CSV table of C-alpha atoms in Angstrom, one decimal:
chain,number,residue,atom,x,y,z
U,894,MET,CA,30.6,-78.4,167.0
U,895,ASP,CA,28.2,-75.3,166.9
U,896,ALA,CA,24.4,-75.3,167.0
U,897,ASP,CA,24.0,-75.2,163.2
U,898,GLU,CA,26.2,-78.3,162.7
U,899,LEU,CA,24.5,-80.1,165.5
U,900,LEU,CA,21.1,-79.3,164.0
U,901,GLN,CA,22.2,-80.5,160.6
U,902,HIS,CA,23.4,-83.9,162.0
U,903,ALA,CA,20.2,-84.3,164.0
U,904,ARG,CA,18.1,-83.7,160.9
U,905,ALA,CA,20.2,-86.1,158.9
U,906,LEU,CA,19.9,-88.8,161.6
U,907,ALA,CA,16.1,-88.2,161.8
U,908,LYS,CA,15.9,-88.5,158.0
U,909,GLN,CA,17.8,-91.8,158.1
U,910,MET,CA,15.6,-93.1,160.9
U,911,SER,CA,12.4,-92.2,159.0
U,912,VAL,CA,13.8,-94.0,155.9
U,913,TYR,CA,14.8,-97.0,157.9
U,914,GLN,CA,11.6,-97.0,159.9
U,915,GLY,CA,9.7,-97.9,156.7
U,916,SER,CA,11.6,-101.2,156.4
U,917,LEU,CA,10.7,-102.3,159.9
U,918,ALA,CA,7.7,-104.4,160.6
U,919,PRO,CA,4.7,-102.2,161.3
U,920,ASP,CA,3.0,-102.2,164.7
U,921,LEU,CA,0.2,-104.6,164.1
U,922,ALA,CA,-2.7,-104.5,166.4
U,923,THR,CA,-3.8,-108.1,165.7
U,924,ASP,CA,-3.7,-110.9,168.2
U,925,GLU,CA,-1.3,-112.8,166.0
U,926,SER,CA,1.3,-110.0,166.1
U,927,SER,CA,0.9,-109.6,169.8
U,928,GLU,CA,1.3,-113.4,170.4
U,929,ARG,CA,4.4,-113.4,168.3
U,930,THR,CA,5.9,-110.5,170.1
U,931,GLN,CA,5.1,-112.1,173.5
U,932,ARG,CA,6.8,-115.4,172.3
U,933,ALA,CA,9.8,-113.4,171.2
U,934,ARG,CA,10.1,-111.7,174.6
U,935,ASP,CA,9.7,-114.9,176.5
U,936,GLU,CA,12.4,-116.5,174.5
U,937,LEU,CA,14.7,-113.6,175.0
U,938,LEU,CA,14.0,-113.6,178.7
U,939,ASN,CA,14.8,-117.3,178.9
U,940,GLU,CA,18.0,-116.8,177.1
U,941,CYS,CA,18.9,-114.0,179.5
U,942,GLU,CA,18.1,-116.2,182.5
U,943,GLU,CA,20.4,-118.9,181.1
U,944,GLN,CA,23.2,-116.5,180.7
U,945,TRP,CA,22.6,-115.1,184.1
U,946,LYS,CA,22.8,-118.6,185.6
U,947,GLN,CA,26.2,-119.1,183.8
U,948,LEU,CA,27.4,-115.8,185.2
U,949,GLU,CA,26.4,-117.0,188.8
U,950,GLU,CA,28.2,-120.3,188.3
U,951,LEU,CA,31.4,-118.5,187.2
U,952,GLN,CA,31.1,-116.0,190.1
U,953,ASN,CA,30.8,-118.9,192.6
U,954,LYS,CA,34.0,-120.6,191.1
U,955,ILE,CA,35.8,-117.3,191.4
U,956,THR,CA,34.7,-116.9,194.9
U,957,LEU,CA,35.8,-120.5,195.8
U,958,ALA,CA,39.1,-120.0,194.1
U,959,GLY,CA,39.7,-116.8,196.0
U,960,THR,CA,39.1,-118.3,199.4
U,961,ASP,CA,41.9,-120.8,198.9
U,962,ALA,CA,44.5,-118.2,198.3
U,963,PHE,CA,43.9,-116.1,201.4
U,964,GLN,CA,46.7,-117.7,203.2
U,965,ASP,CA,49.3,-116.7,200.6
U,966,PRO,CA,49.0,-113.1,199.3
U,967,GLU,CA,51.7,-113.5,196.7
U,968,SER,CA,50.1,-116.6,195.1
U,969,GLN,CA,46.7,-114.7,195.4
U,970,VAL,CA,48.1,-111.8,193.3
U,971,LEU,CA,49.7,-114.2,190.8
U,972,ASN,CA,46.6,-116.1,190.3
U,973,HIS,CA,44.6,-112.9,189.9
U,974,VAL,CA,47.0,-111.7,187.3
U,975,LYS,CA,46.9,-115.1,185.5
U,976,ALA,CA,43.1,-115.0,185.6
U,977,LEU,CA,42.9,-111.5,184.2
U,978,THR,CA,45.4,-112.3,181.5
U,979,ALA,CA,43.5,-115.5,180.5
U,980,GLU,CA,40.2,-113.5,180.4
U,981,LEU,CA,41.7,-110.8,178.4
U,982,LYS,CA,43.1,-113.3,175.8
U,983,GLU,CA,39.7,-115.0,175.7
U,984,TRP,CA,37.9,-111.8,175.1
U,985,GLN,CA,40.4,-110.8,172.4
U,986,GLU,CA,40.0,-114.1,170.5
U,987,ARG,CA,36.2,-114.4,171.1
U,988,GLN,CA,33.9,-113.4,168.3
U,989,PRO,CA,30.8,-111.4,169.2
U,990,GLU,CA,27.6,-113.5,169.2
U,991,LEU,CA,24.0,-112.6,169.3
U,992,LEU,CA,22.0,-113.3,172.4
U,993,SER,CA,19.4,-114.9,170.4
U,994,LYS,CA,19.3,-116.3,166.8
U,995,ASN,CA,15.5,-115.9,166.5
U,996,HIS,CA,14.7,-113.4,163.7
U,997,GLU,CA,11.6,-112.2,165.5
U,998,VAL,CA,13.4,-111.5,168.7
U,999,LEU,CA,16.1,-109.5,166.9
U,1000,LEU,CA,13.5,-107.7,164.9
U,1001,ALA,CA,11.6,-106.7,168.0
U,1002,VAL,CA,14.7,-105.6,170.0
U,1003,GLY,CA,16.0,-103.6,167.0
U,1004,LYS,CA,12.7,-102.0,166.5
U,1005,GLU,CA,12.5,-100.9,170.1
U,1006,GLU,CA,16.0,-99.6,170.0
U,1007,LEU,CA,15.5,-97.6,166.9
U,1008,GLN,CA,12.3,-96.1,168.3
U,1009,SER,CA,14.2,-95.1,171.4
U,1010,VAL,CA,17.0,-93.6,169.2
U,1011,ASN,CA,14.4,-91.9,167.1
U,1012,LYS,CA,12.7,-90.3,170.3
U,1013,GLU,CA,16.1,-89.2,171.5
U,1014,LEU,CA,17.0,-87.6,168.1
U,1015,GLU,CA,13.6,-85.8,168.0
U,1016,MET,CA,14.4,-84.4,171.4
U,1017,VAL,CA,17.8,-83.3,170.2
U,1018,LEU,CA,16.3,-81.8,167.1
U,1019,SER,CA,13.7,-79.8,169.2
U,1020,CYS,CA,16.5,-78.7,171.6
U,1021,CYS,CA,18.6,-77.6,168.6
U,1022,GLN,CA,15.7,-75.7,167.0
U,1023,ALA,CA,14.9,-74.0,170.3
U,1024,LYS,CA,18.6,-73.0,170.7
U,1025,ASN,CA,18.7,-71.8,167.1
U,1026,GLU,CA,15.7,-69.6,167.7
U,1027,LYS,CA,17.3,-68.3,170.9
U,1028,LEU,CA,20.5,-67.5,168.9
U,1029,LYS,CA,18.4,-65.8,166.3
U,1030,GLN,CA,16.8,-63.6,168.9
U,1031,ASP,CA,20.1,-62.8,170.4
U,1032,LEU,CA,21.5,-62.0,167.1
U,1033,LYS,CA,18.6,-59.6,166.4
U,1034,SER,CA,19.0,-57.9,169.8
U,1035,GLU,CA,22.8,-57.6,169.3
U,1036,GLN,CA,22.3,-56.1,165.8
U,1037,LYS,CA,19.8,-53.6,167.2
U,1038,TRP,CA,22.2,-52.7,170.0
U,1039,LEU,CA,25.0,-52.3,167.5
U,1040,GLU,CA,22.9,-50.0,165.3
U,1041,GLU,CA,22.0,-47.9,168.4
U,1042,GLN,CA,25.7,-47.7,169.3
U,1043,GLN,CA,26.6,-46.6,165.8
U,1044,GLU,CA,24.0,-43.9,165.8
U,1045,LEU,CA,25.3,-42.7,169.2
U,1046,LEU,CA,28.9,-42.7,167.8
U,1047,THR,CA,27.7,-40.8,164.7
U,1048,ALA,CA,25.9,-38.2,166.9
U,1049,ALA,CA,28.9,-37.9,169.2
U,1050,THR,CA,31.3,-37.4,166.3
U,1051,ASP,CA,29.0,-34.7,164.7
U,1052,ARG,CA,28.7,-33.0,168.1
U,1053,THR,CA,32.6,-33.1,168.5
U,1054,ALA,CA,33.1,-31.6,165.1
U,1055,GLU,CA,30.6,-28.8,165.9
U,1056,LEU,CA,32.3,-28.2,169.3
U,1057,GLN,CA,35.7,-28.1,167.7
U,1058,ASN,CA,34.5,-25.6,165.1
U,1059,GLU,CA,32.9,-23.5,167.8
U,1060,ILE,CA,36.1,-23.6,169.8
U,1061,SER,CA,38.1,-22.6,166.8
U,1062,ARG,CA,35.7,-19.7,166.1
U,1063,LEU,CA,35.8,-18.6,169.7
U,1064,SER,CA,39.6,-18.9,169.9
U,1065,GLU,CA,39.9,-16.8,166.7
U,1066,ALA,CA,37.4,-14.2,168.1
U,1067,GLY,CA,39.2,-14.2,171.3
U,1068,VAL,CA,42.5,-13.6,169.7
U,1069,VAL,CA,41.0,-10.8,167.6
U,1070,GLN,CA,39.4,-9.2,170.7
U,1071,GLU,CA,42.7,-9.6,172.6
U,1072,MET,CA,44.6,-7.9,169.8
U,1073,LYS,CA,42.0,-5.0,169.7
U,1074,LYS,CA,42.4,-4.6,173.4
U,1075,LYS,CA,46.1,-4.4,173.2
U,1076,ILE,CA,45.9,-1.9,170.3
U,1077,GLN,CA,43.5,0.2,172.3
U,1078,LYS,CA,46.0,0.1,175.3
U,1079,VAL,CA,48.9,1.0,173.0
U,1080,LYS,CA,47.0,3.9,171.5
U,1081,ALA,CA,45.9,5.1,174.9
U,1082,TYR,CA,49.6,4.8,176.1
U,1083,GLN,CA,50.7,6.7,172.9
U,1084,GLU,CA,48.2,9.5,173.4
U,1085,SER,CA,49.3,9.8,177.1
U,1086,LEU,CA,52.9,9.9,175.9
U,1087,LEU,CA,52.1,12.5,173.3
U,1088,ASP,CA,50.1,14.6,175.9
U,1089,THR,CA,53.0,14.3,178.3
U,1090,LEU,CA,55.5,15.3,175.5
U,1091,GLY,CA,53.3,18.2,174.5
U,1092,ASP,CA,53.1,19.5,178.0
U,1093,PHE,CA,56.8,19.1,178.4
U,1094,LEU,CA,57.6,20.9,175.2
U,1095,ALA,CA,55.1,23.7,175.8
U,1096,GLU,CA,56.6,24.3,179.2
U,1097,HIS,CA,60.3,24.1,178.2
U,1098,PHE,CA,60.2,25.0,174.5
U,1099,PRO,CA,57.4,27.7,174.2
U,1100,LEU,CA,56.7,29.7,171.0
U,1101,PRO,CA,58.4,33.0,170.8
U,1102,GLN,CA,56.3,35.9,172.2
U,1103,GLN,CA,55.9,39.1,170.3
U,1104,GLN,CA,58.0,41.8,171.9
U,1105,GLY,CA,56.8,45.4,172.1
U,1106,ASN,CA,60.3,46.8,172.0
U,1107,ALA,CA,61.5,47.1,168.5
U,1108,ASN,CA,65.2,47.4,169.6
U,1109,LYS,CA,65.1,43.8,171.0
U,1110,LYS,CA,63.7,42.4,167.7
U,1111,LYS,CA,65.9,39.8,166.3
U,1112,LYS,CA,67.0,40.2,162.7
U,1113,ASN,CA,67.2,36.5,161.7
U,1114,PHE,CA,64.7,34.8,164.0
U,1115,SER,CA,61.8,37.1,164.2
U,1116,PRO,CA,59.0,35.7,162.1
U,1117,PRO,CA,56.5,37.9,160.2
U,1118,SER,CA,53.4,38.8,162.1
U,1119,THR,CA,51.2,37.3,159.4
U,1120,VAL,CA,52.5,33.7,159.8
U,1121,ASP,CA,51.2,31.4,162.5
U,1122,LEU,CA,54.1,29.3,163.9
U,1123,ILE,CA,53.6,25.7,164.9
U,1124,SER,CA,54.9,24.3,168.2
U,1125,LEU,CA,57.8,21.9,168.6
U,1126,HIS,CA,55.2,19.3,169.6
U,1127,GLU,CA,53.4,19.7,166.4
U,1128,ILE,CA,56.7,19.5,164.4
U,1129,LEU,CA,57.6,16.3,166.0
U,1130,GLU,CA,54.1,14.9,165.4
U,1131,LEU,CA,54.3,15.8,161.7
U,1132,LEU,CA,57.6,14.0,161.4
U,1133,MET,CA,56.4,10.9,163.2
U,1134,ASN,CA,53.1,10.7,161.1
U,1135,LYS,CA,55.1,11.2,157.9
U,1136,MET,CA,57.4,8.4,158.8
U,1137,PHE,CA,54.6,5.9,159.7
U,1138,GLU,CA,52.4,6.9,156.8
U,1139,THR,CA,55.0,6.9,154.1
U,1140,PRO,CA,58.1,5.1,155.4
U,1141,HIS,CA,59.7,5.1,151.9
U,1142,GLU,CA,59.4,9.0,151.8
U,1143,PRO,CA,59.7,10.2,155.4
U,1144,TYR,CA,60.8,13.7,154.5
U,1145,VAL,CA,58.7,16.8,155.5
U,1146,THR,CA,58.9,20.1,153.7
U,1147,ILE,CA,59.9,23.0,155.9
U,1148,ASP,CA,57.8,26.2,155.4
U,1149,GLU,CA,57.5,29.5,157.1
U,1150,SER,CA,55.4,28.0,159.9
U,1151,PHE,CA,58.4,26.1,161.2
U,1152,TRP,CA,60.4,28.3,163.6
U,1153,PRO,CA,64.1,28.0,162.6
U,1154,PRO,CA,65.4,27.7,166.1
U,1155,TYR,CA,63.3,24.5,166.5
U,1156,ILE,CA,64.7,23.1,163.3
U,1157,GLU,CA,68.3,23.9,164.2
U,1158,MET,CA,67.8,22.3,167.6
U,1159,LEU,CA,66.4,19.1,166.2
U,1160,LEU,CA,69.2,19.0,163.6
U,1161,ARG,CA,72.0,19.7,166.1
U,1162,HIS,CA,70.9,17.1,168.6
U,1163,GLY,CA,70.5,14.4,165.9
U,1164,ILE,CA,66.7,14.1,166.3
U,1165,ALA,CA,66.2,15.2,162.7
U,1166,LEU,CA,68.2,15.0,159.4
U,1167,ARG,CA,68.2,17.1,156.3
U,1168,HIS,CA,67.5,15.7,152.9
U,1169,PRO,CA,70.9,15.3,151.1
U,1170,GLU,CA,69.7,17.1,148.0
U,1171,ASN,CA,67.1,19.5,149.4
U,1172,CYS,CA,67.9,21.6,152.5
U,1173,TYR,CA,64.2,22.4,153.0
U,1174,LYS,CA,63.2,18.8,153.8
U,1175,ILE,CA,63.9,17.0,157.0
U,1176,ARG,CA,63.1,13.6,158.6
U,1177,LEU,CA,63.3,11.9,161.9
U,1178,GLU,CA,66.7,10.3,162.5
U,1179,ALA,CA,65.9,8.2,165.6
U,1180,PHE,CA,63.1,6.2,163.8
U,1181,HIS,CA,64.6,5.7,160.4
U,1182,GLN,CA,67.5,3.4,159.9
C-alpha cells in the first residue's frame, strides 16, 4: 500500500470516528458524571479482581497437579496433552462474554478506546500528510533534475550535430586541398619531364643549321629561309595538347614549319600516325587507342 492509499484510509477512519464520536456520551464536567464514571471504574476493577482471583486458583491447581507427575515423565506428558486438548475444546465451544454487563462501564471503556484509536489515527494522518509533502517535494526536485538533464541532452545533441557538420566540411576541404596538392605535384612533375624531354631532344635532335656551301644543300629537305621551323619538342607538345584538349579530334595539320625528317621519324617509329584520308594530318599513336 503506497502513501496515497494509506492517507485515504486514514482520512476515512478519521471521518468515521468523527461521525461515531457524536453518538457517544459527551464529557460532562458535572459532579454527577464524574461520580458515575468513578462507580463504573470501581465496578470494573472489582470484576477484574474477581477474574484475577479465579486465574490464581486455576494456576494453583495446575501447579499442584504438576508436582504429582514429576516422578513419571510419560504420565506428565500425557496429562499435559490431555489438559491442553481439554482447554482447546473448551475455548472452541465457549462463547465470548463481556467483562461487565453494566452499560455505563461498557460505554466508558468504549469511549476511552475510541479516543485512543482516534488519536492514533490522527497521528497516522499527520505522518501520511508529512510523507505526502515530502514526496511532493521529491517529485518537484526530480522533475527539475529531469528538465535540466533534457536541456543538457538537447545542448549536447546540437553541439554534436555542429561538430559533425564542421568535421564534414573540414574533411571535404581537406580532400580538396589534398587533390590540389597532388595536381600541383603532377603538374610540376610534368613540367620537369617536359623540360628533360626538351633538353634531350634539343641535344640529340637539333634543328637543321643553315649551311654556307650551296653544293651541300639538300634538294628535298632544305626548308626555305623565310620559314621558321619548330623543334621536335614543340611538335610533340602540340600533338599531346591536341589529344588532351580534343580527344575526339586529335589530329594536327602539318604545315611548312614542321621539318619533314621529324615527321618521318615519328611515323616510322610508331609515335605518330597519319590521318587515313588526309596525309597532312597526324596524331599521337602511343596515347590514342
